[in-house]
XYZ file of C-alpha atoms in Angstrom:
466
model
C 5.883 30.547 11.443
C 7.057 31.876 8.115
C 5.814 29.637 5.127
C 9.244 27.966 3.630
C 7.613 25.902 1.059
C 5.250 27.462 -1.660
C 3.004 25.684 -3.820
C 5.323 25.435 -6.479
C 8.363 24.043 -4.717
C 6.029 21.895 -3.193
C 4.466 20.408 -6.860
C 8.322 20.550 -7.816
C 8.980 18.009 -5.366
C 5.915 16.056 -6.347
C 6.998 15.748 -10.114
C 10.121 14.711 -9.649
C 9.739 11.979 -6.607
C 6.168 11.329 -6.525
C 5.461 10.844 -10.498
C 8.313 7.831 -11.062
C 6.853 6.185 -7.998
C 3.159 6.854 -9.247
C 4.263 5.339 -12.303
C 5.781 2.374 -11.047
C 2.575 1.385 -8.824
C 0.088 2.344 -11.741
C 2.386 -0.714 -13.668
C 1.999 -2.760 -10.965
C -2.101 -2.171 -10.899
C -1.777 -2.392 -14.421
C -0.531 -5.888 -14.176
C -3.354 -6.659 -11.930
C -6.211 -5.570 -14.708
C -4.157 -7.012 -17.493
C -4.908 -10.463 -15.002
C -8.447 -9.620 -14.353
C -9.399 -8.738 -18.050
C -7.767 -12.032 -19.853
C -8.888 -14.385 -17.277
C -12.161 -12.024 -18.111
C -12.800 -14.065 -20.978
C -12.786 -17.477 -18.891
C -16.269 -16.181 -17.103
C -17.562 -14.218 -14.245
C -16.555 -17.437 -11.749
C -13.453 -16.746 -12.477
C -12.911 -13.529 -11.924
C -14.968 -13.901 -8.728
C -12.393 -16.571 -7.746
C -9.522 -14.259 -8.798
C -11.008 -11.179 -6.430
C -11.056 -13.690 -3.556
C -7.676 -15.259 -3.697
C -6.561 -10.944 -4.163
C -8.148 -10.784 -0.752
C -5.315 -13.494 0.580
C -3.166 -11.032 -1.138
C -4.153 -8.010 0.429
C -4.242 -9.859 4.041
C -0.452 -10.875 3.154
C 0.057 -6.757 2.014
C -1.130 -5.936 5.615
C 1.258 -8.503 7.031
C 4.412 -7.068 5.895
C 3.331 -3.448 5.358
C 4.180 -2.923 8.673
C 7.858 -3.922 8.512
C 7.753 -2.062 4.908
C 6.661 1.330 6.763
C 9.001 1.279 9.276
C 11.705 0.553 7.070
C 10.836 3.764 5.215
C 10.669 5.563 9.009
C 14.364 4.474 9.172
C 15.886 5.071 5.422
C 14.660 8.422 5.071
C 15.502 9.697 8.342
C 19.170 7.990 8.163
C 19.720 9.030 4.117
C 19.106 12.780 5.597
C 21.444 12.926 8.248
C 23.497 10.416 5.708
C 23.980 7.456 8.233
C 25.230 4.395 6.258
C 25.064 2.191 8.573
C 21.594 2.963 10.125
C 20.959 1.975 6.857
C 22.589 -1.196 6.581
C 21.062 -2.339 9.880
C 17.301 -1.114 8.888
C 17.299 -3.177 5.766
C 18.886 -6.442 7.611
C 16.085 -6.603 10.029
C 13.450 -5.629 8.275
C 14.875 -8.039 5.251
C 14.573 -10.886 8.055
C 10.876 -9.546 9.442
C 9.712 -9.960 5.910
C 11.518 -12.887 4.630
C 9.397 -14.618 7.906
C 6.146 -13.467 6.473
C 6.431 -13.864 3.333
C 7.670 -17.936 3.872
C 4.964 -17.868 6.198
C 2.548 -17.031 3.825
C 3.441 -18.880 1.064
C 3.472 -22.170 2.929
C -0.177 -21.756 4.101
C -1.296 -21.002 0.507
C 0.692 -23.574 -0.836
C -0.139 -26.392 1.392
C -3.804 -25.543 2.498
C -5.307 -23.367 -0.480
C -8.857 -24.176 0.548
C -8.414 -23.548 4.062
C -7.029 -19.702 3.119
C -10.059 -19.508 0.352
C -12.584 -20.458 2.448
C -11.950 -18.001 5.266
C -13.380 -15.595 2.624
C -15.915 -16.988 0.560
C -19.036 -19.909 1.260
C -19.114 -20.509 -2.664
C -17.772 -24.038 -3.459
C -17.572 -23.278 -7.192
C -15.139 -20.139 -6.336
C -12.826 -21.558 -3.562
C -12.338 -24.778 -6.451
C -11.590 -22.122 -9.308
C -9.228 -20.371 -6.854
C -7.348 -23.322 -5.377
C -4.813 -23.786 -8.484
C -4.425 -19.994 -8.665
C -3.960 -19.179 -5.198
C -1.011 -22.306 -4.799
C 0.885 -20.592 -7.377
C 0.840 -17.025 -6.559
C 1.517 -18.157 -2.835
C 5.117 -19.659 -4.133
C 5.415 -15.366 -5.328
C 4.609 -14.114 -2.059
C 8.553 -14.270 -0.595
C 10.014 -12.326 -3.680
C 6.876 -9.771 -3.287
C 8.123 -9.059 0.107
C 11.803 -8.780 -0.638
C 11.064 -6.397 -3.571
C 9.072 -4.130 -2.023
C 12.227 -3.712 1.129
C 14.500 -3.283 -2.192
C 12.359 -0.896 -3.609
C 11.772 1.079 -0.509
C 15.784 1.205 -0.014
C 16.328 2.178 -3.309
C 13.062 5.654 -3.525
C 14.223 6.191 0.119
C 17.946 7.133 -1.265
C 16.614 8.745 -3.919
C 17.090 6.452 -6.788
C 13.584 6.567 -8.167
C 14.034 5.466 -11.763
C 15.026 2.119 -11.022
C 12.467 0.558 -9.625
C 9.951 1.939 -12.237
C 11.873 0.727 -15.276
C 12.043 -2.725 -12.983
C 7.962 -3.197 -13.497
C 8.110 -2.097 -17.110
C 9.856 -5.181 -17.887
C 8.191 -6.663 -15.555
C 4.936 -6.122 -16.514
C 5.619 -6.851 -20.255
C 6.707 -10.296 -18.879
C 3.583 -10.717 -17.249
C 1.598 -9.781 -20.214
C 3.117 -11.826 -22.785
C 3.161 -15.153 -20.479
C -0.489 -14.521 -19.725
C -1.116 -14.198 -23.268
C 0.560 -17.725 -24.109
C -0.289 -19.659 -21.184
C -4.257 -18.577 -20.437
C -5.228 -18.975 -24.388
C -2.519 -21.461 -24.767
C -0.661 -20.342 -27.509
C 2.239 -21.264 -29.560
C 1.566 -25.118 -28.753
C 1.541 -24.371 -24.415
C -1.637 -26.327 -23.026
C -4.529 -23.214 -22.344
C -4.381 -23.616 -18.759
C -7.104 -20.405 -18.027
C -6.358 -18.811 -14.287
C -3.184 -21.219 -13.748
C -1.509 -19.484 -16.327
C -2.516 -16.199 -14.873
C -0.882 -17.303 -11.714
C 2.207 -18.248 -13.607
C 2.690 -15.301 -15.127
C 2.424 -13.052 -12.247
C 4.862 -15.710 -10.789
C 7.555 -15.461 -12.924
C 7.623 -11.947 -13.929
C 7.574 -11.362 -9.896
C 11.171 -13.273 -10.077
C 12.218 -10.982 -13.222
C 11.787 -7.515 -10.801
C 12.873 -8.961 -8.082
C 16.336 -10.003 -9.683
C 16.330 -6.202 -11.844
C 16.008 -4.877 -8.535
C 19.188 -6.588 -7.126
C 21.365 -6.321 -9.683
C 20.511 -2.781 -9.977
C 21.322 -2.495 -6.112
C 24.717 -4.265 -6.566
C 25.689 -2.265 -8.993
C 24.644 1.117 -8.383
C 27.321 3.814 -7.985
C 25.371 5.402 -4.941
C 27.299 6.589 -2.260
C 25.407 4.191 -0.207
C 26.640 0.502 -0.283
C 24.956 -2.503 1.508
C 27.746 -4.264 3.730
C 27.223 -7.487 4.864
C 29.030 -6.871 7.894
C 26.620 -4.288 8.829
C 23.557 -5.918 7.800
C 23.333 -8.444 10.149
C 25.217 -7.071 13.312
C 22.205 -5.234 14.546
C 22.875 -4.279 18.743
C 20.602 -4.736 21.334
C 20.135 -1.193 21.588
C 19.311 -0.338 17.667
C 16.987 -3.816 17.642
C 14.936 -1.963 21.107
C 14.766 1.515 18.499
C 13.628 -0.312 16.015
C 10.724 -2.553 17.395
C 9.558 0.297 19.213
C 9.019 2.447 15.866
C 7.270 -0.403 14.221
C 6.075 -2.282 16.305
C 2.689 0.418 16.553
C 3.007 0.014 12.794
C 2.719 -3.529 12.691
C -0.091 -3.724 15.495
C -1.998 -1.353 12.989
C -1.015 -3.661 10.029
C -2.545 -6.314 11.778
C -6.109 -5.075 12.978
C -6.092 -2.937 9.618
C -5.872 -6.371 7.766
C -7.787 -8.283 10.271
C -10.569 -5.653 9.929
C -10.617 -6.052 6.768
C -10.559 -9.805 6.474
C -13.931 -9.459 8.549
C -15.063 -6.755 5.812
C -14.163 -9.224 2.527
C -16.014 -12.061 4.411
C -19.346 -10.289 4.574
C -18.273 -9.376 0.601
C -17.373 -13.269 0.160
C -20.756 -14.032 1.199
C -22.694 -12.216 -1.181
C -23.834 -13.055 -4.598
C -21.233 -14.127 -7.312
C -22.218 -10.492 -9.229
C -21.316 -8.866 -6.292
C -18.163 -10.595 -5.480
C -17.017 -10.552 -9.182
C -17.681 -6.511 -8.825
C -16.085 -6.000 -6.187
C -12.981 -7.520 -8.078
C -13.392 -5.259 -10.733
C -13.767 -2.583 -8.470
C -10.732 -3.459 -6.277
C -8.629 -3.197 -9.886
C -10.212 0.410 -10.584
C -9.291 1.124 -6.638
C -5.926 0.184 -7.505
C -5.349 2.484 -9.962
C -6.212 5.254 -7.468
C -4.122 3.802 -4.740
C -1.468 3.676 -7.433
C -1.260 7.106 -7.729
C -2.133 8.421 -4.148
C 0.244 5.527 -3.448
C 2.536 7.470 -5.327
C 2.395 10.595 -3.547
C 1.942 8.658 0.039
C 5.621 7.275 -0.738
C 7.191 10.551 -2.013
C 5.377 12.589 1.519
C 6.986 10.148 3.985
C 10.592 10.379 1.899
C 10.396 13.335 1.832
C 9.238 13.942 5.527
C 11.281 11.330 6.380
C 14.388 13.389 4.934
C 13.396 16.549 6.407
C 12.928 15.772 9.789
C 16.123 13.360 9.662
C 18.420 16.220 8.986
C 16.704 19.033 11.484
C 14.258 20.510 8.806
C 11.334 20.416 10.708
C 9.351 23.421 9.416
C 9.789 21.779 5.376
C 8.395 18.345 6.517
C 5.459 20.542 8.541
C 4.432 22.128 5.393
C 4.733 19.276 3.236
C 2.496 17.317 4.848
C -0.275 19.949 5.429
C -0.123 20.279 1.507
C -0.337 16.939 0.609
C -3.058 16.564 2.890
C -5.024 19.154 0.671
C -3.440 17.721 -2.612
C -3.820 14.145 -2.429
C -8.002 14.149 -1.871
C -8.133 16.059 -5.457
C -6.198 13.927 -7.278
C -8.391 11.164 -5.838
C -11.400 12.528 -6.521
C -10.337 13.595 -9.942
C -9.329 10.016 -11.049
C -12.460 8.426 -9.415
C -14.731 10.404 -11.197
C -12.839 9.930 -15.045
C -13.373 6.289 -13.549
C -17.384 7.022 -12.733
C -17.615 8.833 -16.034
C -16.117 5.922 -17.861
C -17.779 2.779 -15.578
C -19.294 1.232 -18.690
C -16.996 0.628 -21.009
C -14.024 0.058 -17.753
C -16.163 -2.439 -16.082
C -17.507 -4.216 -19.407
C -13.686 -4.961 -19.554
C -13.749 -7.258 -17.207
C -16.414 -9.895 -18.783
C -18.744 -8.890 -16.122
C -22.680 -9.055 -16.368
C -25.542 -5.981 -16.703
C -26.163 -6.898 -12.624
C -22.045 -6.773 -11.669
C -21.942 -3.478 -14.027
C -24.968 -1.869 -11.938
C -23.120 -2.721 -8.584
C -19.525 -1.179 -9.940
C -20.809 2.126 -11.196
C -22.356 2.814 -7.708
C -19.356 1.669 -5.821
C -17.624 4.118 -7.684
C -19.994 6.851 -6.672
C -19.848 5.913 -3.248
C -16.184 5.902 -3.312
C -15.903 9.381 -5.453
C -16.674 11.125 -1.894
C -15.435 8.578 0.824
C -12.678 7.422 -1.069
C -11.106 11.203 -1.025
C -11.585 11.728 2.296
C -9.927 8.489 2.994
C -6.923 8.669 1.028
C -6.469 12.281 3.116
C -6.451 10.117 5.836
C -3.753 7.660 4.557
C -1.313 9.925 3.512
C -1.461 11.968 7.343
C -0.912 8.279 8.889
C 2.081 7.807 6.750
C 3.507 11.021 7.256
C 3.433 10.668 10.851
C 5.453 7.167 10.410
C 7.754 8.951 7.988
C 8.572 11.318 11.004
C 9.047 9.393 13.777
C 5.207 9.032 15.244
C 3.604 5.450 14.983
C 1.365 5.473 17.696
C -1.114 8.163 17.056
C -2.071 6.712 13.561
C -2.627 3.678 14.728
C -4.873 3.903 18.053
C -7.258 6.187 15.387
C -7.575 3.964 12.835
C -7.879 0.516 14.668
C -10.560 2.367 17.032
C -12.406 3.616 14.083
C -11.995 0.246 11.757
C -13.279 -2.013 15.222
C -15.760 0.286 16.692
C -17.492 1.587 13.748
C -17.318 0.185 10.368
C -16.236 -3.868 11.061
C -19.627 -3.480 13.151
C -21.564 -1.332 10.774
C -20.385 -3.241 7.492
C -20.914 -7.259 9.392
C -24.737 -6.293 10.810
C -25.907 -4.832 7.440
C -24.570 -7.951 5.710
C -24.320 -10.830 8.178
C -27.291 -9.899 10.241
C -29.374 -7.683 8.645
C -28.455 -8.810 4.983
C -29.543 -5.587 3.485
C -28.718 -4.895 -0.507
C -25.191 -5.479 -1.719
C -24.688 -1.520 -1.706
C -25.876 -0.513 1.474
C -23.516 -2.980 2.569
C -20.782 -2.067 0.388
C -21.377 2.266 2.003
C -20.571 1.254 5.671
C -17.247 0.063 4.632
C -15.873 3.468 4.751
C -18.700 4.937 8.145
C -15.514 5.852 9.697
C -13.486 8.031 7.714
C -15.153 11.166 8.688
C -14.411 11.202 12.485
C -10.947 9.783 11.512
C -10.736 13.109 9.032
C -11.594 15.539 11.667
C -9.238 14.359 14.258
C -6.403 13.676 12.140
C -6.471 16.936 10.640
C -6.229 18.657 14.142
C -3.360 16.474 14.908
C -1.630 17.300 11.960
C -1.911 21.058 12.493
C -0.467 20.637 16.024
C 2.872 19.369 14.814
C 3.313 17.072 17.678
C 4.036 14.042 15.000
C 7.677 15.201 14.399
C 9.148 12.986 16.347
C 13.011 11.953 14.820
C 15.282 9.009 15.540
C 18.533 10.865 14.295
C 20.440 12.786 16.590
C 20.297 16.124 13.519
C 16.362 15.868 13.979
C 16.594 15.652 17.451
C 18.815 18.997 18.073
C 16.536 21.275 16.307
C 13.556 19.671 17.926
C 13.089 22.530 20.475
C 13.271 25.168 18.580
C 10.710 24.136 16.236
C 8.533 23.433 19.293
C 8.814 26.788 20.431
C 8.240 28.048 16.689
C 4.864 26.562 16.697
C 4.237 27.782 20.201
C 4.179 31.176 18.915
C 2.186 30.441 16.273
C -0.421 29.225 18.336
């Protein structure tokens, strides 16, 4: 198979999609350690308390990831074979899928804060820190979910700048209500982690309404119809569920799995827990650049394989698979480099400090080979395959490292990093077997009738190569 895609169309791409949505999650992240550092100054507990109500967070993030993904599956796939009204259809349903969730959510963090905190954590003092915090950023979850589908509409149809100048404002928002309402300033009460919560609460509804009066007044050639939105046929709604519905099952053990993982966390000492806050931040900023390039892959992908280009969206993914890892690494280790000064950031203690700089270590290797594994699960959404991805990872998440990770710190209660390590026992095995499944090319699997025509040939194309 002749190589279509060099290196430097392929970092040409990167620049120009990837770097606007890299941006645009490193704000978000950003937002996140602008939280964690001023409510820093009200103590370890309450960062501690913060990191646990983030794990509610990330258990919500696994909840309507699923919908999110598939509704990327769908956008890019219809924007290249330009189908307006798959389109329209894609965002109602998954706009209704999310919507559910996120009300869901919200009224079980709302109603019962202690019930959701102490799933997590044993720690009275932390789960009565966290119950004014959690309460308000529950109220944020709905918006969360409807901005992300927005967002995803928006980078799917190539309108990337949006979005990103969305969480600028956004996050300057955030950062000048925390400012006022943790220290209390300018005569407003100091109300400490509440006025974290607040912030992040408000400046959520600030993107959220950027984002749809950008939408509504865009001069894309796309337009959102409410006539189309909403009249979704039987046979569309059976295409749809059957795309994501492997997604969301993965969505669901991933997060499960990992609920089971932030218990054993929850259950350690309050150093540990308020380090592994910190360290979830630094993750973020990591995630908020592989995110980056994860999002621009599977539009890309998504694109290519929409519209018949099989061959592009084959060599796109085997690169990113190679590219990704290094940036990883690359950041992690500025991150290990720096671990003092970063972590001291966060008002932690000499004994939380100790614990961060070797989670970063550990994470400099596994964390590479992990986001390699991310970025081939999403490409194989982008393109039409949700099944493959998903049987891997819940098999490796269930039979290896939930066990591993819940005997070393439930059972066994060995030191806070050896417990920390078998988080990640089973990205290896997921590497080698992912990366033999990408090679094959069996993941190209469209939903547009363009992708589907040139199918064969492409088949037969890799055939001969083999």
């Amino acid at each position: 198979m002749k190589m279509k895609m060099s290196w430097k169309d392929f970092l040409k791409v990167m620049v120009t999609i990837a770097l606007p949505i890299a941006f645009q999650n490193l704000l978000s992240t950003t937002a996140s350690m602008v939280d964690t550092i001023m409510i820093g100054s009200q103590g370890e507990l309450s960062v501690a308390a913060v990191g646990i109500c983030a794990q509610i967070g990330s258990l919500f993030f696994s909840a309507y990831w699923g919908f999110a993904s598939a509704s990327i599956l769908f956008f890019s796939q219809f924007w290249g074979a330009q189908d307006e009204k798959g389109i329209n259809k894609t965002f109602g349903i998954s706009f209704i899928f999310m919507c559910l969730v996120g009300f869901s959510f919200a009224a079980l963090c709302v109603m019962n804060p202690t019930f959701m905190l102490s799933i997590y954590t044993d720690k009275t003092a932390i789960i009565q820190a966290g119950e004014p915090y959690i309460r308000i950023i529950g109220l944020a979850y709905p918006m969360q979910a409807f901005g992300v589908l927005v967002s995803f509409l928006l980078r799917s149809t190539e309108r990337i700048k949006a979005p990103l100048i969305c969480s600028i404002v956004s996050l300057i928002v955030n950062f000048c209500l925390n400012f006022v309402l943790i220290y209390g300033r300018f005569g407003v009460p100091k109300m400490g982690i509440s006025g974290a919560a607040v912030g992040t609460l408000v400046s959520g509804v600030v993107n959220l309404v950027l984002l749809v009066i950008y939408l509504l007044r865009s001069k894309s050639s796309l337009r959102l119809h409410i006539s189309q939105l909403f009249h979704i046929d039987g046979t569309f709604f059976k295409t749809y569920l059957t795309k994501a519905f492997p997604i969301l099952c993965n969505e669901f053990f991933y997060g499960t799995g990992q609920m089971l993982i932030n218990i054993v966390i929850g259950h350690q000492d309050e150093s540990a827990i308020a380090a592994m806050a910190a360290f979830r931040v630094c993750e973020g900023f990591v995630f908020a650049f592989f995110g980056g390039l994860s999002n621009a892959t599977s539009v890309v992908v998504g694109q290519n394989v929409g519209s018949g280009e099989h061959k592009d969206a084959y060599q796109f993914v085997k690169r990113s698979a190679l590219f990704c890892p290094m940036v990883t690494f690359t950041i992690v280790l500025i991150c290990t480099v720096l671990h003092h000064p970063l972590l001291g950031l966060f008002g932690l203690g000499e004994t939380a400090i100790m614990y961060g700089k070797y989670m970063l270590l550990i994470y400099l290797f596994l964390g590479s080979i992990r986001t390699c594994n991310y970025i081939m699960n999403e490409s194989y959404r982008a393109a039409g395959e949700s099944v493959f991805g998903t049987v891997v990872e819940t098999l490796g998440l269930f039979l290896i490292s939930v066990p591993a990770t819940w005997i070393a710190g439930m059972v066994l209660h060995l030191p806070f990093l050896a417990v920390f390590a078998f988080v990640y026992t089973d990205e290896l095995i997921r590497l080698v077997i992912e990366l033999k499944y990408t090679h094959s090319g069996k993941w190209i699997k469209p939903v547009t009738k363009e992708g589907k025509q040139t199918l064969s040939e492409f088949r037969k194309l890799l055939n001969e190569k083999a």
